[in-house]
Amino acid sequence: MKPDVRAWVRMPSGRRLDLLDPTPFDWDDEDLALGLARTFRWGGHSAWPHPLSVAQHSISVLYLRRAMSTAPLDPLVELRELLHDAEEGLLGFDAISVIKPFLGDGFRQLTARLENAVFLRYGLPRWTRTEHALHKRADRLAAASEAVHVAGWSAQEVRRTLKIAIEPVDEDPLHAHYGGTPWEPWPAKLACERFLEQLAALRQSAG
């Protein structure tokens, strides 16, 4: 790698993250929560006044994954669900799935390095094949439901146009806990606070 390549990001905490050579010490929890709250899904497009943040999506996936399990999940497993898109908050970019192949190997390597730093910082276990399949089901269910209730696609368009085979749910998984209007995207400040609250609770439970 050329020594003059500039890939530094300065975090609100004052810490500095080298996107090309990240370490687990380059951000704090508040930096991550704010980054995820300011990073938007669906290219920032929304049928609501606010776009949907990756922070809110991450909490939805956690709650959906809990609902899919017949037994309580290990706190580290739940923490891994909450942090499954953490690298996007550090990067400040959630690539729409269809464009990822066009971004190439360099982008995949960059995100893999960031993901590895996240796993190291939070002591997350690596995915097993079975666990990852369960995670992907919760993630796709969140995506299908967001497509209908947030982005404004019809259920038929989700299947035929977006090629997401799983059926969306009508009930917002977050509504019973947080109240408010079902499926309404939270403002960034609120998304940051709620993500940080979830992160702190799971870190404490995981010990």
Tab-separated table of C-alpha atoms in Angstrom:
chain	number	residue	atom	x	y	z
A	1	MET	CA	0.000	0.000	0.000
A	2	LYS	CA	1.323	3.423	-0.889
A	3	PRO	CA	2.433	5.397	2.203
A	4	ASP	CA	0.704	8.581	1.015
A	5	VAL	CA	-2.775	7.029	0.803
A	6	ARG	CA	-5.156	9.035	3.014
A	7	ALA	CA	-7.958	7.038	4.617
A	8	TRP	CA	-8.350	8.629	8.030
A	9	VAL	CA	-11.691	9.372	9.673
A	10	ARG	CA	-11.802	11.568	12.771
A	11	MET	CA	-14.448	10.432	15.213
A	12	PRO	CA	-16.584	12.786	17.339
A	13	SER	CA	-14.717	11.466	20.393
A	14	GLY	CA	-11.442	12.693	18.889
A	15	ARG	CA	-10.205	9.212	18.072
A	16	ARG	CA	-8.910	8.535	14.558
A	17	LEU	CA	-9.801	5.543	12.421
A	18	ASP	CA	-7.671	4.399	9.492
A	19	LEU	CA	-10.200	2.730	7.204
A	20	LEU	CA	-7.450	0.767	5.469
A	21	ASP	CA	-5.795	-0.453	8.666
A	22	PRO	CA	-8.405	-0.308	11.453
A	23	THR	CA	-7.776	-1.415	15.027
A	24	PRO	CA	-10.316	-2.162	17.787
A	25	PHE	CA	-9.211	0.990	19.638
A	26	ASP	CA	-10.069	3.552	16.955
A	27	TRP	CA	-13.597	4.454	18.103
A	28	ASP	CA	-15.766	4.402	21.211
A	29	ASP	CA	-19.344	3.179	21.576
A	30	GLU	CA	-20.795	6.663	21.157
A	31	ASP	CA	-18.887	7.117	17.888
A	32	LEU	CA	-20.296	3.867	16.549
A	33	ALA	CA	-23.862	4.588	17.650
A	34	LEU	CA	-23.801	8.040	16.069
A	35	GLY	CA	-22.273	6.707	12.866
A	36	LEU	CA	-24.977	4.055	12.528
A	37	ALA	CA	-27.714	6.572	13.352
A	38	ARG	CA	-26.447	8.836	10.554
A	39	THR	CA	-26.022	6.042	8.002
A	40	PHE	CA	-29.201	5.325	6.067
A	41	ARG	CA	-30.729	2.255	4.507
A	42	TRP	CA	-32.397	2.143	1.116
A	43	GLY	CA	-30.071	4.798	-0.240
A	44	GLY	CA	-31.643	7.319	2.126
A	45	HIS	CA	-35.013	7.025	0.360
A	46	SER	CA	-38.092	6.797	2.547
A	47	ALA	CA	-41.854	7.232	2.400
A	48	TRP	CA	-41.552	8.972	5.796
A	49	PRO	CA	-40.163	12.388	6.785
A	50	HIS	CA	-36.932	10.681	7.971
A	51	PRO	CA	-34.863	7.982	6.280
A	52	LEU	CA	-34.330	4.696	8.114
A	53	SER	CA	-31.009	4.467	9.920
A	54	VAL	CA	-28.818	1.397	10.098
A	55	ALA	CA	-28.996	1.827	13.891
A	56	GLN	CA	-32.766	1.305	13.913
A	57	HIS	CA	-32.483	-1.565	11.421
A	58	SER	CA	-29.886	-3.241	13.643
A	59	ILE	CA	-32.211	-3.164	16.646
A	60	SER	CA	-35.031	-4.562	14.479
A	61	VAL	CA	-32.852	-7.489	13.410
A	62	LEU	CA	-31.974	-8.182	17.046
A	63	TYR	CA	-35.648	-8.273	18.036
A	64	LEU	CA	-36.621	-10.434	15.052
A	65	ARG	CA	-33.807	-12.862	15.801
A	66	ARG	CA	-34.975	-13.101	19.414
A	67	ALA	CA	-38.526	-13.812	18.247
A	68	MET	CA	-37.295	-16.607	15.974
A	69	SER	CA	-35.598	-18.459	18.834
A	70	THR	CA	-37.421	-20.910	21.082
A	71	ALA	CA	-34.890	-20.322	23.867
A	72	PRO	CA	-33.166	-17.196	25.191
A	73	LEU	CA	-30.137	-16.238	23.130
A	74	ASP	CA	-26.667	-15.934	24.597
A	75	PRO	CA	-25.868	-12.236	25.202
A	76	LEU	CA	-22.839	-12.457	22.891
A	77	VAL	CA	-25.057	-13.851	20.137
A	78	GLU	CA	-27.472	-10.967	20.663
A	79	LEU	CA	-24.583	-8.510	20.669
A	80	ARG	CA	-23.384	-9.930	17.360
A	81	GLU	CA	-26.877	-9.441	15.919
A	82	LEU	CA	-26.943	-5.823	17.067
A	83	LEU	CA	-23.493	-5.201	15.580
A	84	HIS	CA	-23.970	-7.125	12.329
A	85	ASP	CA	-23.723	-3.915	10.264
A	86	ALA	CA	-21.352	-2.029	12.578
A	87	GLU	CA	-18.736	-1.554	9.861
A	88	GLU	CA	-21.268	0.540	7.927
A	89	GLY	CA	-21.431	3.016	10.797
A	90	LEU	CA	-17.640	3.316	10.834
A	91	LEU	CA	-17.562	3.746	7.073
A	92	GLY	CA	-20.657	5.988	6.963
A	93	PHE	CA	-22.039	4.081	3.983
A	94	ASP	CA	-24.613	1.328	3.498
A	95	ALA	CA	-24.293	0.123	-0.077
A	96	ILE	CA	-27.545	-1.009	-1.686
A	97	SER	CA	-27.124	-4.746	-2.285
A	98	VAL	CA	-27.379	-4.550	-6.067
A	99	ILE	CA	-24.375	-2.219	-6.388
A	100	LYS	CA	-22.026	-4.190	-4.132
A	101	PRO	CA	-20.682	-6.382	-6.976
A	102	PHE	CA	-19.694	-3.222	-8.865
A	103	LEU	CA	-17.640	-1.931	-5.926
A	104	GLY	CA	-15.192	-4.792	-6.352
A	105	ASP	CA	-12.709	-6.685	-4.235
A	106	GLY	CA	-11.147	-3.560	-2.730
A	107	PHE	CA	-14.425	-2.586	-1.084
A	108	ARG	CA	-14.994	-6.137	0.160
A	109	GLN	CA	-11.528	-6.186	1.704
A	110	LEU	CA	-12.067	-2.802	3.336
A	111	THR	CA	-15.372	-3.833	4.924
A	112	ALA	CA	-13.898	-7.176	6.013
A	113	ARG	CA	-11.086	-5.370	7.862
A	114	LEU	CA	-13.591	-3.119	9.600
A	115	GLU	CA	-15.777	-6.085	10.523
A	116	ASN	CA	-12.772	-7.910	11.936
A	117	ALA	CA	-11.898	-4.889	14.107
A	118	VAL	CA	-15.500	-4.823	15.387
A	119	PHE	CA	-15.401	-8.529	16.270
A	120	LEU	CA	-12.133	-8.024	18.141
A	121	ARG	CA	-13.298	-4.940	20.042
A	122	TYR	CA	-16.514	-6.525	21.285
A	123	GLY	CA	-15.265	-10.097	21.710
A	124	LEU	CA	-17.810	-11.518	19.290
A	125	PRO	CA	-17.774	-15.203	18.336
A	126	ARG	CA	-17.372	-15.933	14.638
A	127	TRP	CA	-20.463	-17.021	12.755
A	128	THR	CA	-21.106	-20.712	12.362
A	129	ARG	CA	-22.922	-21.733	9.197
A	130	THR	CA	-26.127	-22.462	11.112
A	131	GLU	CA	-26.001	-19.251	13.142
A	132	HIS	CA	-25.321	-17.153	10.060
A	133	ALA	CA	-28.279	-18.724	8.248
A	134	LEU	CA	-30.552	-17.803	11.170
A	135	HIS	CA	-29.129	-14.298	11.190
A	136	LYS	CA	-29.668	-13.890	7.447
A	137	ARG	CA	-33.291	-14.954	7.808
A	138	ALA	CA	-33.881	-12.234	10.415
A	139	ASP	CA	-31.973	-9.712	8.287
A	140	ARG	CA	-33.971	-10.541	5.144
A	141	LEU	CA	-37.216	-10.434	7.075
A	142	ALA	CA	-36.291	-6.967	8.302
A	143	ALA	CA	-35.372	-5.920	4.749
A	144	ALA	CA	-38.599	-7.235	3.218
A	145	SER	CA	-40.688	-5.532	5.887
A	146	GLU	CA	-38.776	-2.244	5.631
A	147	ALA	CA	-39.201	-2.304	1.858
A	148	VAL	CA	-42.986	-2.317	2.285
A	149	HIS	CA	-43.493	-0.208	5.393
A	150	VAL	CA	-40.622	2.271	5.054
A	151	ALA	CA	-39.510	2.476	1.426
A	152	GLY	CA	-43.002	2.130	-0.054
A	153	TRP	CA	-42.698	-1.006	-2.211
A	154	SER	CA	-45.660	-3.359	-2.447
A	155	ALA	CA	-45.313	-6.928	-1.177
A	156	GLN	CA	-45.542	-8.118	-4.782
A	157	GLU	CA	-42.742	-5.751	-5.834
A	158	VAL	CA	-40.590	-7.015	-2.988
A	159	ARG	CA	-40.849	-10.517	-4.435
A	160	ARG	CA	-40.708	-9.726	-8.149
A	161	THR	CA	-38.552	-6.599	-8.358
A	162	LEU	CA	-36.328	-6.766	-5.285
A	163	LYS	CA	-36.108	-10.583	-5.427
A	164	ILE	CA	-36.622	-10.986	-1.676
A	165	ALA	CA	-38.506	-14.248	-1.304
A	166	ILE	CA	-39.391	-13.964	2.376
A	167	GLU	CA	-42.808	-12.533	3.247
A	168	PRO	CA	-42.761	-9.170	5.068
A	169	VAL	CA	-44.385	-8.877	8.482
A	170	ASP	CA	-47.057	-6.325	9.301
A	171	GLU	CA	-46.155	-5.856	12.966
A	172	ASP	CA	-43.211	-3.582	13.701
A	173	PRO	CA	-40.897	-5.619	15.970
A	174	LEU	CA	-39.881	-2.445	17.808
A	175	HIS	CA	-43.332	-1.033	18.500
A	176	ALA	CA	-44.144	-3.085	21.609
A	177	HIS	CA	-40.932	-1.913	23.293
A	178	TYR	CA	-40.620	1.674	22.094
A	179	GLY	CA	-44.167	2.717	21.202
A	180	GLY	CA	-44.653	5.543	18.709
A	181	THR	CA	-45.966	5.056	15.185
A	182	PRO	CA	-45.201	1.572	13.834
A	183	TRP	CA	-42.434	1.502	11.210
A	184	GLU	CA	-41.736	5.225	11.423
A	185	PRO	CA	-37.983	5.901	11.105
A	186	TRP	CA	-36.489	7.568	14.150
A	187	PRO	CA	-34.575	10.858	13.984
A	188	ALA	CA	-30.827	10.331	14.142
A	189	LYS	CA	-30.491	11.584	17.727
A	190	LEU	CA	-33.123	9.147	18.986
A	191	ALA	CA	-31.726	6.257	16.947
A	192	CYS	CA	-28.279	6.953	18.404
A	193	GLU	CA	-29.595	6.992	21.979
A	194	ARG	CA	-31.581	3.781	21.578
A	195	PHE	CA	-28.757	1.921	19.849
A	196	LEU	CA	-26.316	2.999	22.544
A	197	GLU	CA	-28.750	1.849	25.236
A	198	GLN	CA	-29.052	-1.580	23.619
A	199	LEU	CA	-25.293	-1.830	23.157
A	200	ALA	CA	-24.559	-0.956	26.785
A	201	ALA	CA	-27.114	-3.416	28.116
A	202	LEU	CA	-25.826	-6.291	25.993
A	203	ARG	CA	-22.195	-5.548	26.790
A	204	GLN	CA	-23.024	-5.633	30.486
A	205	SER	CA	-24.978	-8.907	30.107
A	206	ALA	CA	-22.161	-10.469	28.109
A	207	GLY	CA	-19.758	-9.589	30.921
